[in-house]
Tab-separated table of C-alpha atoms and ligand atoms in Angstrom:
chain	number	residue	atom	x	y	z
A	38	MET	CA	54.918	122.107	112.676
A	39	SER	CA	58.408	122.194	114.126
A	40	GLN	CA	60.052	118.957	115.206
A	41	PRO	CA	60.723	118.358	118.896
A	42	GLN	CA	64.210	118.508	120.372
A	43	TRP	CA	65.244	114.881	120.503
A	44	GLY	CA	67.411	113.331	123.175
A	45	ARG	CA	70.074	110.715	122.701
A	46	THR	CA	69.597	107.829	120.366
A	47	PRO	CA	70.057	104.208	121.327
A	48	SER	CA	72.750	102.069	119.717
A	49	THR	CA	75.269	104.878	119.382
A	50	ALA	CA	78.181	105.948	121.541
A	51	ALA	CA	76.461	108.002	124.212
A	52	ASP	CA	77.027	111.699	124.775
A	53	ARG	CA	78.416	112.599	121.392
A	54	GLN	CA	75.979	115.496	121.691
A	55	PRO	CA	75.644	116.423	125.374
A	56	ASP	CA	71.976	116.658	126.325
A	57	THR	CA	70.827	117.394	129.876
A	58	ALA	CA	67.176	116.597	129.210
A	59	ALA	CA	65.532	113.740	131.071
A	60	TRP	CA	62.166	112.034	131.095
A	61	ALA	CA	59.540	111.104	133.655
A	62	TYR	CA	57.492	108.220	132.326
A	63	MET	CA	55.008	105.461	133.036
A	64	VAL	CA	54.989	102.026	131.440
A	65	ARG	CA	52.084	99.641	131.380
A	66	CYS	CA	52.997	96.108	132.383
A	67	GLY	CA	51.547	92.916	130.973
A	68	ASP	CA	49.156	92.649	133.933
A	69	GLY	CA	47.728	96.134	133.187
A	70	SER	CA	49.394	97.952	136.084
A	71	LEU	CA	51.397	101.178	135.654
A	72	TYR	CA	54.999	101.697	136.763
A	73	SER	CA	56.495	105.215	137.064
A	74	GLY	CA	60.152	106.085	136.595
A	75	TRP	CA	62.623	108.605	135.249
A	76	THR	CA	65.458	108.308	132.750
A	77	SER	CA	67.920	110.346	130.737
A	78	ASP	CA	67.473	107.967	127.772
A	79	LEU	CA	63.896	106.953	127.179
A	80	ALA	CA	64.552	104.441	124.403
A	81	ARG	CA	67.286	102.632	126.310
A	82	ARG	CA	65.220	102.532	129.512
A	83	LEU	CA	62.170	101.242	127.686
A	84	LYS	CA	64.235	98.498	126.113
A	85	ALA	CA	65.554	97.544	129.557
A	86	HIS	CA	61.989	97.247	130.871
A	87	ARG	CA	60.933	95.217	127.833
A	88	THR	CA	63.795	92.791	128.269
A	89	GLY	CA	63.390	92.280	132.029
A	90	ARG	CA	66.408	94.405	133.004
A	91	GLY	CA	64.536	97.610	133.942
A	92	ALA	CA	63.097	97.161	137.430
A	93	ARG	CA	62.003	94.310	139.650
A	94	TYR	CA	58.390	95.530	139.356
A	95	THR	CA	58.284	95.437	135.566
A	96	ARG	CA	60.193	92.154	135.484
A	97	MET	CA	57.661	90.501	137.826
A	98	ARG	CA	54.595	91.935	136.074
A	99	GLY	CA	55.895	92.319	132.545
A	100	GLU	CA	54.740	89.039	131.048
A	101	GLY	CA	52.771	89.915	127.919
A	102	GLY	CA	54.888	92.981	127.181
A	103	VAL	CA	55.800	96.342	128.682
A	104	ARG	CA	54.570	99.377	126.735
A	105	LEU	CA	55.224	103.082	127.190
A	106	ALA	CA	52.054	104.649	128.651
A	107	TYR	CA	53.157	108.240	129.336
A	108	ALA	CA	56.294	110.326	128.914
A	109	GLN	CA	57.110	113.899	129.832
A	110	ARG	CA	60.344	115.513	128.734
A	111	CYS	CA	61.934	117.578	131.537
A	112	PRO	CA	64.794	120.081	131.272
A	113	ASP	CA	67.127	118.082	133.534
A	114	LYS	CA	67.496	115.138	135.895
A	115	SER	CA	66.241	116.932	139.025
A	116	ALA	CA	63.070	118.089	137.239
A	117	ALA	CA	62.493	114.529	136.000
A	118	LEU	CA	63.032	113.138	139.515
A	119	ARG	CA	60.489	115.620	140.915
A	120	ARG	CA	57.982	114.683	138.240
A	121	GLU	CA	58.564	110.973	138.853
A	122	ALA	CA	57.932	111.472	142.589
A	123	ALA	CA	54.711	113.353	141.773
A	124	LEU	CA	53.586	110.569	139.419
A	125	LYS	CA	54.185	107.947	142.088
A	126	GLN	CA	51.950	109.905	144.517
A	127	LEU	CA	49.005	110.130	142.100
A	128	PRO	CA	45.900	108.049	142.777
A	129	LYS	CA	45.390	105.262	140.224
A	130	ALA	CA	42.491	107.065	138.512
A	131	GLU	CA	44.639	110.138	137.861
A	132	LYS	CA	47.475	108.018	136.485
A	133	GLU	CA	45.000	106.325	134.162
A	134	ALA	CA	43.638	109.715	133.061
A	135	LEU	CA	47.168	110.911	132.259
A	136	ALA	CA	47.877	107.704	130.326
A	137	ALA	CA	44.611	108.049	128.367
A	138	ALA	CA	45.380	111.669	127.422
A	139	TRP	CA	48.929	110.733	126.415
A	140	ALA	CA	47.671	107.816	124.312
A	141	ALA	CA	45.173	110.094	122.535
A	142	SER	CA	47.832	112.676	121.706
A	143	HIS	CA	50.276	109.974	120.547
A	144	ARG	CA	47.863	107.870	118.488
A	145	ILE	CA	49.551	107.490	115.137
A	146	THR	CA	48.057	107.609	111.711
A	147	ILE	CA	49.870	106.312	108.674
A	148	ARG	CA	49.661	108.167	105.380
A	149	MET	CA	51.475	108.387	102.074
A	150	ALA	CA	54.151	111.130	101.951
A	151	THR	CA	54.131	113.885	99.340
A	152	PRO	CA	57.167	115.937	98.254
A	153	GLU	CA	55.981	118.766	100.573
A	154	ASP	CA	56.847	116.470	103.504
A	155	GLY	CA	60.522	116.558	102.466
A	156	PRO	CA	61.713	118.974	105.194
A	157	LYS	CA	60.160	117.093	108.115
A	158	VAL	CA	61.428	113.731	106.837
A	159	ALA	CA	64.894	115.213	106.280
A	160	ALA	CA	64.882	116.608	109.850
A	161	LEU	CA	64.200	113.151	111.271
A	162	TYR	CA	66.684	111.355	109.034
A	163	ASN	CA	69.400	113.966	109.570
A	164	TRP	CA	69.282	113.343	113.308
A	165	TYR	CA	70.622	109.859	112.566
A	166	VAL	CA	73.134	111.213	110.050
A	167	THR	CA	74.680	113.413	112.737
A	168	HIS	CA	74.234	111.169	115.800
A	169	SER	CA	74.215	107.540	114.719
A	170	THR	CA	75.916	104.851	112.698
A	171	ALA	CA	72.523	103.457	111.588
A	172	THR	CA	73.196	105.330	108.331
A	173	PHE	CA	76.625	105.553	106.706
A	174	GLN	CA	75.848	109.075	105.467
A	175	TYR	CA	78.149	111.832	106.832
A	176	GLN	CA	76.503	115.040	105.587
A	177	PRO	CA	72.864	115.938	106.328
A	178	SER	CA	70.455	115.716	103.401
A	179	THR	CA	68.896	118.939	102.192
A	180	ASP	CA	65.160	119.557	102.314
A	181	GLU	CA	65.188	119.733	98.531
A	182	SER	CA	66.918	116.355	98.166
A	183	TYR	CA	64.217	114.798	100.345
A	184	ARG	CA	61.461	116.417	98.291
A	185	GLU	CA	63.047	114.787	95.238
A	186	ASN	CA	63.610	111.507	97.084
A	187	ILE	CA	59.931	111.251	98.064
A	188	ALA	CA	58.824	112.013	94.506
A	189	ALA	CA	61.259	109.413	93.123
A	190	VAL	CA	60.212	106.707	95.599
A	191	ARG	CA	56.519	107.348	94.896
A	192	ARG	CA	57.007	106.565	91.203
A	193	ALA	CA	57.500	102.868	92.092
A	194	ALA	CA	56.736	102.235	95.768
A	195	PRO	CA	55.117	103.605	98.950
A	196	PHE	CA	56.685	106.319	101.099
A	197	LEU	CA	54.848	106.079	104.408
A	198	LEU	CA	54.735	108.525	107.326
A	199	ALA	CA	53.533	107.856	110.864
A	200	GLU	CA	52.264	110.993	112.583
A	201	THR	CA	50.540	111.987	115.811
A	202	PRO	CA	47.268	113.956	115.611
A	203	ASP	CA	49.177	117.269	115.742
A	204	GLY	CA	51.246	116.260	112.706
A	205	THR	CA	54.480	115.402	114.551
A	206	LEU	CA	56.445	112.874	112.543
A	207	GLN	CA	57.053	109.650	114.503
A	208	GLY	CA	58.669	107.653	111.730
A	209	PHE	CA	58.855	106.887	108.035
A	210	ALA	CA	59.290	103.792	105.867
A	211	CYS	CA	59.872	103.505	102.149
A	212	ALA	CA	61.285	101.285	99.429
A	213	HIS	CA	63.153	101.836	96.223
A	214	PRO	CA	64.383	99.599	93.407
A	215	TRP	CA	67.293	97.391	94.460
A	216	HIS	CA	69.010	97.692	91.095
A	217	ASP	CA	68.045	99.128	87.708
A	218	ARG	CA	68.844	96.118	85.466
A	219	GLY	CA	65.735	94.316	84.159
A	220	ALA	CA	66.063	91.066	86.102
A	221	PHE	CA	65.975	92.983	89.405
A	222	ALA	CA	62.520	94.475	88.655
A	223	TRP	CA	60.889	92.472	91.505
A	224	ASP	CA	63.410	93.448	94.187
A	225	VAL	CA	63.222	96.470	96.480
A	226	GLU	CA	65.398	97.860	99.234
A	227	THR	CA	63.349	98.805	102.277
A	228	THR	CA	64.133	101.499	104.853
A	229	VAL	CA	62.552	102.518	108.147
A	230	TYR	CA	63.427	105.232	110.672
A	231	CYS	CA	61.600	106.243	113.856
A	232	ALA	CA	61.978	109.579	115.615
A	233	PRO	CA	64.602	109.078	118.335
A	234	ASP	CA	62.056	109.393	121.149
A	235	CYS	CA	59.710	106.855	119.498
A	236	VAL	CA	62.089	103.931	119.196
A	237	GLY	CA	60.858	100.695	120.750
A	238	GLN	CA	57.198	101.703	120.907
A	239	GLY	CA	55.863	99.763	117.957
A	240	VAL	CA	56.015	102.548	115.367
A	241	GLY	CA	58.731	100.976	113.188
A	242	GLY	CA	57.056	97.579	113.250
A	243	ARG	CA	53.697	99.053	112.245
A	244	LEU	CA	55.195	101.107	109.429
A	245	TYR	CA	57.102	98.087	108.114
A	246	THR	CA	54.034	95.817	108.311
A	247	VAL	CA	52.052	98.235	106.148
A	248	LEU	CA	54.968	98.839	103.767
A	249	LEU	CA	55.513	95.120	103.184
A	250	ALA	CA	51.780	94.506	102.648
A	251	LEU	CA	51.683	97.237	99.988
A	252	LEU	CA	54.833	95.953	98.274
A	253	ARG	CA	53.287	92.460	98.144
A	254	ARG	CA	50.152	93.890	96.527
A	255	GLN	CA	52.262	95.658	93.930
A	256	GLY	CA	53.838	92.338	92.985
A	257	TYR	CA	57.342	92.793	94.365
A	258	CYS	CA	58.959	89.437	95.241
A	259	ASN	CA	61.940	90.294	97.464
A	260	ALA	CA	62.506	92.963	100.086
A	261	LEU	CA	66.163	93.552	100.967
A	262	ALA	CA	67.498	95.660	103.806
A	263	LEU	CA	71.054	96.823	104.344
A	264	VAL	CA	71.705	97.072	108.073
A	265	ALA	CA	74.818	98.574	109.624
A	266	HIS	CA	76.301	96.337	112.295
A	267	PRO	CA	76.050	96.867	115.201
A	268	ASN	CA	72.436	98.038	115.179
A	269	PRO	CA	70.651	95.649	117.562
A	270	ASP	CA	67.255	97.364	117.272
A	271	SER	CA	67.197	97.124	113.501
A	272	GLU	CA	68.495	93.551	113.488
A	273	ALA	CA	65.839	92.544	116.041
A	274	MET	CA	63.089	94.276	114.107
A	275	HIS	CA	64.050	92.707	110.786
A	276	ARG	CA	64.176	89.278	112.441
A	277	ALA	CA	60.774	89.894	114.063
A	278	MET	CA	59.362	90.891	110.648
A	279	GLY	CA	60.490	87.591	109.096
A	280	PHE	CA	63.653	88.800	107.323
A	281	ARG	CA	66.652	86.434	107.145
A	282	LYS	CA	70.215	87.642	107.420
A	283	VAL	CA	71.923	86.363	104.268
A	284	GLY	CA	75.288	88.025	104.494
A	285	THR	CA	77.685	90.248	106.375
A	286	GLU	CA	80.267	92.359	104.628
A	287	PRO	CA	82.895	93.101	107.260
A	288	ARG	CA	84.489	96.518	107.805
A	289	THR	CA	82.446	98.181	105.070
A	290	GLY	CA	81.789	101.615	106.565
A	291	TYR	CA	83.875	103.990	108.697
A	292	LYS	CA	82.000	106.509	110.812
A	293	PHE	CA	82.568	108.291	114.139
A	294	GLY	CA	86.037	106.799	114.405
A	295	ARG	CA	85.247	103.117	113.937
A	296	TRP	CA	84.713	100.491	111.266
A	297	LEU	CA	81.257	98.980	110.805
A	298	ASP	CA	80.001	95.853	109.061
A	299	LEU	CA	77.116	95.842	106.634
A	300	GLN	CA	74.507	93.093	106.844
A	301	THR	CA	72.070	92.101	104.108
A	302	TRP	CA	68.635	90.929	105.266
A	303	VAL	CA	66.047	89.447	102.867
A	304	LEU	CA	62.327	88.737	103.028
A	305	ASN	CA	60.687	86.746	100.233
A	306	LEU	CA	57.393	88.542	99.653
A	307	ARG	CA	56.252	85.965	97.095
A	308	PRO	CA	57.989	82.640	97.501
A	309	GLY	CA	58.026	80.164	94.642
A	310	THR	CA	59.623	79.730	91.250
A	311	ASP	CA	56.733	80.722	88.939
A	312	ALA	CA	57.387	83.515	86.458
A	313	PRO	CA	56.378	86.753	88.214
A	314	ALA	CA	53.758	89.118	86.802
A	315	PRO	CA	55.050	92.622	86.091
A	316	VAL	CA	55.145	94.855	89.156
A	317	ARG	CA	52.389	97.473	89.318
A	318	LEU	CA	54.253	100.691	89.980
A	319	THR	CA	51.411	102.911	91.135
A	320	VAL	CA	50.285	102.662	94.728
A	321	GLY	CA	48.142	105.306	96.333
A	322	GLU	CA	46.295	106.503	99.400
A	323	GLU	CA	43.242	104.363	98.568
A	324	GLU	CA	45.276	101.149	98.492
A	325	LEU	CA	46.901	102.200	101.757
A	326	ARG	CA	43.453	102.564	103.331
A	327	GLY	CA	42.611	99.052	102.086
A	328	VAL	CA	45.711	97.576	103.711
A	329	LEU	CA	45.082	99.457	106.964
A	330	ALA	CA	41.500	98.150	107.029
A	331	GLU	CA	42.703	94.586	106.386
A	332	LEU	CA	45.215	94.805	109.204
A	333	GLN	CA	42.630	96.144	111.669
A	334	GLY	CA	41.755	93.548	114.254
A	335	THR	CA	44.619	91.248	113.292
A	336	GLN	CA	47.666	90.578	115.444
A	337	LYS	CA	49.417	93.271	113.418
A	338	SER	CA	46.627	95.771	114.148
A	339	ILE	CA	47.728	99.265	113.197
B	230	COA	C1	64.934	99.932	113.791
B	230	COA	C2	63.647	100.665	114.144
B	230	COA	C3	63.030	101.258	112.889
B	230	COA	C4	62.659	99.650	114.763
B	230	COA	O1	61.448	100.314	115.023
B	230	COA	P1	60.823	100.266	116.486
B	230	COA	O2	59.605	101.090	116.481
B	230	COA	O3	61.891	100.615	117.457
B	230	COA	O4	60.488	98.727	116.630
B	230	COA	P2	59.134	98.139	117.182
B	230	COA	O5	58.921	98.623	118.571
B	230	COA	O6	58.032	98.369	116.223
B	230	COA	O7	59.468	96.604	117.168
B	230	COA	C5	59.203	95.823	116.001
B	230	COA	C6	59.481	94.396	116.324
B	230	COA	O8	60.860	94.214	116.525
B	230	COA	C7	61.098	93.773	117.839
B	230	COA	N1	62.174	94.570	118.385
B	230	COA	C8	62.468	95.852	118.128
B	230	COA	N2	63.581	96.223	118.792
B	230	COA	C9	63.961	95.128	119.489
B	230	COA	C10	65.050	94.854	120.348
B	230	COA	N3	65.970	95.797	120.624
B	230	COA	N4	65.164	93.613	120.890
B	230	COA	C11	64.241	92.658	120.598
B	230	COA	N5	63.201	92.862	119.766
B	230	COA	C12	63.056	94.070	119.239
B	230	COA	C13	59.858	94.055	118.622
B	230	COA	O9	59.682	93.121	119.666
B	230	COA	C14	58.804	93.924	117.606
B	230	COA	O10	58.472	92.571	117.409
B	230	COA	P3	56.974	92.082	117.639
B	230	COA	O11	56.143	92.861	116.639
B	230	COA	O12	57.046	90.634	117.368
B	230	COA	O13	56.686	92.455	119.061
B	230	COA	C15	63.898	101.784	115.190
B	230	COA	O14	64.478	101.210	116.320
B	230	COA	C16	64.754	102.919	114.669
B	230	COA	O15	64.256	103.840	114.039
B	230	COA	N6	66.076	102.833	114.937
B	230	COA	C17	67.014	103.865	114.516
B	230	COA	C18	67.104	103.997	112.994
B	230	COA	C19	67.457	102.683	112.356
B	230	COA	O16	68.333	101.973	112.831
B	230	COA	N7	66.751	102.373	111.272
B	230	COA	C20	66.992	101.144	110.523
B	230	COA	C21	68.108	101.353	109.556
B	230	COA	S1	68.506	99.797	108.780
């Protein structure tokens, strides 16, 4: 299926690519109530609500978390304002029905990627190549290079996709060897990207939780992530996932007219000083199902 037209991304200089689209949305507050609003940047607005800077209503009732409950992309601001006004007029039962339908159509499943998924993964990643400093890459990757990338990753680690029931890609996470010399055999570099309109909705965290669980099962000992700075969302997510920032290399990358630092974040998957067993390179769909079942019902429920 074709990928949606994405709006602006957070964490980048706004308006590099003019986009008139806007969103009408509802968020569910910690007390269960729904708040309706509109925005030209869904991810940024959601973050504002989650951090108590969105609206008095969500600040007062947000304890326990604010989650996106419904979003409709509109062609422009006036259409979004009209839709917001209509949402505000709806009786509670109709708002709840809309939220339930939205949740059903946005329920994500996580599966292992195959090389045939290359084009859809490349489409998502290339959005960041052309709009964001989250990656230092200048030129978009080809579909073919992503087919090869997925095949290469799968020889030693998981390549996970999060999709909605209609097959729309919401995010991906993968890992590849940190270095090819023998002593690095237990170290992997991890990567995670969400579709621009899915940022801040739990997709990246869920993908990473599953990825790290699988890497642990394979016997990897250290997960390392290279994070461009500034990238507050990625830094916050790595911190939330238990990674420690162990270094910052200043002025390492130059993109979109400015210098960027590069941070190294590390998570010890298997602490201790015992000699490690060899890493098991194969990891498949069945093992993924096992991890997903284990995580069901836990705090990190997928
Ligand atoms: C970085 C990224 C993958 C994070 O995924 P996400 O779906 O936005 O993050 P989640 O909503 O799952 O949040 C995961 C955790 O990080 C925390 N978190 C995420 N963004 C945060 C922020 N801006 N401030 C504070 N905490 C934040 C969440 O609270 C959550 O912690 P919890 O599980 O304890 O509640 C996503 O923002 C993204 O794709 N960004 C653009 C691409 C990118 O930068 N990729 C990383 C390259 S290194």
